[in-house]
Amino acid sequence: MVNKVLPFRDLFVSMLEMGSGVVGPGEPVIWKLEEQEQLLLFLLEGSASVQVGGEVLELGSDQLIIVQGGAGAGLFHREGKMVRYCVITCEIHQVSPLQMASNTSLFLYNRVLNQTAAIRGKVQELNRHAGNTDEESQQDNHFLFQKLIYCLLKLEPKPVAPPRLHPQSAMELTLSYLGENYDKPVSVERLAQLAGMSRRWYTEMFKRMTSQSPGDYVAELRIGKAKELLNLTDDPLYEIARKVGYEDEHYFSRRFKQKVGASPRHYLKHRRVFGTTVTYPEFMHVLGVTPMAARVVDQGFPFYLQESFRHVEKLGSAAGLHLSQIRAARPDLILAAEWQDQMDYDELRTIAPTIVLPDRDDWREELRDMGEILNRRVQVMQVIAAYEQQLDKARESLYRQVSGKSVLYVRLTSEGVVAFGNLSSRGRLLYTELGLAAPDDSLLHVDGELLTREQLAEYHADYIILQADPGVDEQALLPVQWEYREPYTPQMQRVYRVGHEEWYNFSFSPLATQYALGDLVRLLKNP
């Protein structure tokens, strides 16, 4: 009978990925491993702290650590120069079904090990040739990796002393740990152990750094995440409670009310919403949501919003808004615009949960997006239906009033005079949706066109709608023959001035556009 016993461990290690990088202060690198993956972490320069599970280990230059599958690892800069590292993820395969009697692990896991000269040389050579794709180089790298694995199997563990981190670094490690594990049970004793401090000393240091006790800090993390889930998802309360670390929905609601001053449902119903553009407050208003603050066009709100927004804080102007102003206002939810706020998203989300709305060519689509976020779908349909009805009535009235006559809409800005053609949203509303006639066919093929005084004089429109930005020198921009006075003579072009603040969002929001439609019908009635 043949004795089927293998004289070696029939295991094979395959590389999944290799990479290298540097770690600076406040820039930890985190790895999360699948069950079958192993992490080989080699420190090439500098010193760092490595967090594996709940254990913090010190790793110096020319040292390494092997992390077992299913765990997570974090590499944190300590003091001094930047940390340079190389990392390899791999899998262990058993080729033969025959088992060895010993079931010990292949590597020494989660232990600090010293790199020999042979190991360091092989790691550097592998890293140097990692980009080579020709068949011969790939074969050489394969054998080089297997030699590296053989060297690792021969290593002896380095005696590990209890970690002695600088207090600041130790506290930062535990704060990072809480940021990753706020949804799990955690004790002060465990945090103190991770920091290598006594419970009393750790608690005192924690309060110095955060002005809170560890328990209050964790509760704030959980409630902050709960606010984010309430604003950004439709998850039921019991599911949100579980996701932030509370098994009991009722206990979660009590803790939420203690921290926020309102129950989760009341908070969601009365949350303080801020929109970063000058049009978003109008969208919110027509959907039945009053913003906690709003940007203004110049110094105040347009006429049609003044009564409804008498208690709304004015925050910045159309010209600009500082993030510090938003932070000081303490909103619960921020609605941001992709075209304007993409670069500021990371900072905005540190102030409050932030949703970036995509660019749209039509305010109706923007309103639908906002209706989804604020759960106001029915109101969206009602607003659009009411607008379409008013648009139809305005079209009929204007057809009766100015049929066969041409209309030009111009805006005086600090840059000059802009005439709006059919390719702009304003021109499209006038010449396509309302069916008004343009004074020149060229306007049907342009967006907003910047004109000189002489070019503007060449447009012989029967009616001119004039919107002027504050402080603009009208006499310097308008043609001489446009100098108007009452009463008009039949031979003069009829120039009608409209309110800048009221027309600022014309064609970009329902309220401003409806106001402008009413203005047009009134101004052009019995011209």
mmCIF file of N, CA, C and O in Angstrom, residues 167-202:
data_model
loop_
_atom_site.group_PDB
_atom_site.id
_atom_site.type_symbol
_atom_site.label_atom_id
_atom_site.label_comp_id
_atom_site.label_asym_id
_atom_site.label_seq_id
_atom_site.Cartn_x
_atom_site.Cartn_y
_atom_site.Cartn_z
ATOM 1 N N PRO A 167 1.379 61.369 22.898
ATOM 2 C CA PRO A 167 -0.045 61.487 23.268
ATOM 3 C C PRO A 167 -0.922 62.024 22.150
ATOM 4 O O PRO A 167 -2.030 61.535 21.938
ATOM 5 N N GLN A 168 -0.432 63.035 21.411
ATOM 6 C CA GLN A 168 -1.236 63.591 20.320
ATOM 7 C C GLN A 168 -1.500 62.538 19.254
ATOM 8 O O GLN A 168 -2.625 62.389 18.768
ATOM 9 N N SER A 169 -0.459 61.790 18.887
ATOM 10 C CA SER A 169 -0.620 60.757 17.867
ATOM 11 C C SER A 169 -1.543 59.650 18.373
ATOM 12 O O SER A 169 -2.366 59.117 17.615
ATOM 13 N N ALA A 170 -1.407 59.290 19.636
ATOM 14 C CA ALA A 170 -2.262 58.242 20.207
ATOM 15 C C ALA A 170 -3.727 58.652 20.168
ATOM 16 O O ALA A 170 -4.609 57.858 19.822
ATOM 17 N N MET A 171 -4.006 59.910 20.492
ATOM 18 C CA MET A 171 -5.389 60.388 20.468
ATOM 19 C C MET A 171 -5.927 60.411 19.048
ATOM 20 O O MET A 171 -7.080 60.037 18.803
ATOM 21 N N GLU A 172 -5.099 60.837 18.090
ATOM 22 C CA GLU A 172 -5.544 60.869 16.694
ATOM 23 C C GLU A 172 -5.862 59.472 16.194
ATOM 24 O O GLU A 172 -6.814 59.272 15.418
ATOM 25 N N LEU A 173 -5.084 58.483 16.637
ATOM 26 C CA LEU A 173 -5.367 57.103 16.247
ATOM 27 C C LEU A 173 -6.727 56.644 16.761
ATOM 28 O O LEU A 173 -7.495 56.005 16.037
ATOM 29 N N THR A 174 -7.030 56.979 18.003
ATOM 30 C CA THR A 174 -8.317 56.534 18.553
ATOM 31 C C THR A 174 -9.481 57.294 17.920
ATOM 32 O O THR A 174 -10.561 56.721 17.740
ATOM 33 N N LEU A 175 -9.270 58.564 17.556
ATOM 34 C CA LEU A 175 -10.329 59.303 16.864
ATOM 35 C C LEU A 175 -10.587 58.698 15.488
ATOM 36 O O LEU A 175 -11.739 58.599 15.043
ATOM 37 N N SER A 176 -9.520 58.286 14.807
ATOM 38 C CA SER A 176 -9.695 57.600 13.523
ATOM 39 C C SER A 176 -10.426 56.287 13.712
ATOM 40 O O SER A 176 -11.285 55.914 12.906
ATOM 41 N N TYR A 177 -10.090 55.596 14.790
ATOM 42 C CA TYR A 177 -10.757 54.321 15.089
ATOM 43 C C TYR A 177 -12.253 54.553 15.322
ATOM 44 O O TYR A 177 -13.103 53.814 14.812
ATOM 45 N N LEU A 178 -12.594 55.593 16.065
ATOM 46 C CA LEU A 178 -14.006 55.887 16.318
ATOM 47 C C LEU A 178 -14.717 56.281 15.027
ATOM 48 O O LEU A 178 -15.891 55.929 14.830
ATOM 49 N N GLY A 179 -14.032 57.026 14.161
ATOM 50 C CA GLY A 179 -14.645 57.406 12.898
ATOM 51 C C GLY A 179 -15.004 56.220 12.028
ATOM 52 O O GLY A 179 -15.958 56.265 11.261
ATOM 53 N N GLU A 180 -14.256 55.116 12.176
ATOM 54 C CA GLU A 180 -14.527 53.911 11.403
ATOM 55 C C GLU A 180 -15.475 52.963 12.119
ATOM 56 O O GLU A 180 -16.135 52.137 11.469
ATOM 57 N N ASN A 181 -15.559 53.078 13.440
ATOM 58 C CA ASN A 181 -16.285 52.066 14.219
ATOM 59 C C ASN A 181 -17.355 52.663 15.130
ATOM 60 O O ASN A 181 -17.716 52.052 16.143
ATOM 61 N N TYR A 182 -17.885 53.838 14.791
ATOM 62 C CA TYR A 182 -18.890 54.492 15.644
ATOM 63 C C TYR A 182 -20.157 53.657 15.799
ATOM 64 O O TYR A 182 -20.907 53.820 16.749
ATOM 65 N N ASP A 183 -20.403 52.760 14.829
ATOM 66 C CA ASP A 183 -21.624 51.962 14.855
ATOM 67 C C ASP A 183 -21.478 50.675 15.663
ATOM 68 O O ASP A 183 -22.412 49.878 15.744
ATOM 69 N N LYS A 184 -20.316 50.489 16.282
ATOM 70 C CA LYS A 184 -20.064 49.281 17.076
ATOM 71 C C LYS A 184 -19.939 49.641 18.547
ATOM 72 O O LYS A 184 -19.614 50.781 18.894
ATOM 73 N N PRO A 185 -20.167 48.688 19.458
ATOM 74 C CA PRO A 185 -19.975 48.964 20.884
ATOM 75 C C PRO A 185 -18.508 49.320 21.160
ATOM 76 O O PRO A 185 -17.592 48.679 20.640
ATOM 77 N N VAL A 186 -18.280 50.352 21.924
ATOM 78 C CA VAL A 186 -16.924 50.770 22.233
ATOM 79 C C VAL A 186 -16.895 51.285 23.675
ATOM 80 O O VAL A 186 -17.829 51.938 24.128
ATOM 81 N N SER A 187 -15.832 50.977 24.384
ATOM 82 C CA SER A 187 -15.698 51.408 25.781
ATOM 83 C C SER A 187 -14.489 52.312 25.922
ATOM 84 O O SER A 187 -13.553 52.274 25.112
ATOM 85 N N VAL A 188 -14.499 53.140 26.953
ATOM 86 C CA VAL A 188 -13.355 54.011 27.227
ATOM 87 C C VAL A 188 -12.126 53.168 27.520
ATOM 88 O O VAL A 188 -11.004 53.516 27.134
ATOM 89 N N GLU A 189 -12.336 52.045 28.210
ATOM 90 C CA GLU A 189 -11.208 51.160 28.522
ATOM 91 C C GLU A 189 -10.520 50.684 27.250
ATOM 92 O O GLU A 189 -9.293 50.636 27.153
ATOM 93 N N ARG A 190 -11.335 50.324 26.257
ATOM 94 C CA ARG A 190 -10.769 49.841 24.996
ATOM 95 C C ARG A 190 -10.013 50.958 24.274
ATOM 96 O O ARG A 190 -8.928 50.754 23.735
ATOM 97 N N LEU A 191 -10.568 52.155 24.268
ATOM 98 C CA LEU A 191 -9.904 53.289 23.635
ATOM 99 C C LEU A 191 -8.594 53.628 24.339
ATOM 100 O O LEU A 191 -7.580 53.915 23.691
ATOM 101 N N ALA A 192 -8.621 53.588 25.662
ATOM 102 C CA ALA A 192 -7.405 53.863 26.425
ATOM 103 C C ALA A 192 -6.334 52.820 26.128
ATOM 104 O O ALA A 192 -5.147 53.141 26.020
ATOM 105 N N GLN A 193 -6.780 51.570 25.965
ATOM 106 C CA GLN A 193 -5.831 50.495 25.643
ATOM 107 C C GLN A 193 -5.195 50.738 24.279
ATOM 108 O O GLN A 193 -3.984 50.562 24.100
ATOM 109 N N LEU A 194 -6.010 51.165 23.304
ATOM 110 C CA LEU A 194 -5.478 51.444 21.975
ATOM 111 C C LEU A 194 -4.454 52.576 22.022
ATOM 112 O O LEU A 194 -3.467 52.567 21.278
ATOM 113 N N ALA A 195 -4.696 53.560 22.890
ATOM 114 C CA ALA A 195 -3.790 54.705 22.993
ATOM 115 C C ALA A 195 -2.594 54.422 23.886
ATOM 116 O O ALA A 195 -1.658 55.229 23.944
ATOM 117 N N GLY A 196 -2.609 53.298 24.590
ATOM 118 C CA GLY A 196 -1.516 52.986 25.499
ATOM 119 C C GLY A 196 -1.495 53.877 26.725
ATOM 120 O O GLY A 196 -0.428 54.248 27.219
ATOM 121 N N MET A 197 -2.690 54.261 27.220
ATOM 122 C CA MET A 197 -2.796 55.156 28.365
ATOM 123 C C MET A 197 -3.705 54.540 29.417
ATOM 124 O O MET A 197 -4.455 53.589 29.149
ATOM 125 N N SER A 198 -3.636 55.120 30.592
ATOM 126 C CA SER A 198 -4.607 54.739 31.619
ATOM 127 C C SER A 198 -5.958 55.348 31.265
ATOM 128 O O SER A 198 -6.042 56.315 30.509
ATOM 129 N N ARG A 199 -7.029 54.799 31.836
ATOM 130 C CA ARG A 199 -8.374 55.293 31.528
ATOM 131 C C ARG A 199 -8.512 56.766 31.941
ATOM 132 O O ARG A 199 -9.066 57.584 31.198
ATOM 133 N N ARG A 200 -7.990 57.099 33.097
ATOM 134 C CA ARG A 200 -8.128 58.452 33.612
ATOM 135 C C ARG A 200 -7.370 59.454 32.739
ATOM 136 O O ARG A 200 -7.901 60.516 32.373
ATOM 137 N N TRP A 201 -6.121 59.101 32.392
ATOM 138 C CA TRP A 201 -5.304 59.997 31.584
ATOM 139 C C TRP A 201 -5.894 60.142 30.181
ATOM 140 O O TRP A 201 -5.923 61.227 29.606
ATOM 141 N N TYR A 202 -6.403 59.043 29.621
ATOM 142 C CA TYR A 202 -7.002 59.084 28.286
ATOM 143 C C TYR A 202 -8.229 59.991 28.275
ATOM 144 O O TYR A 202 -8.389 60.820 27.371
#
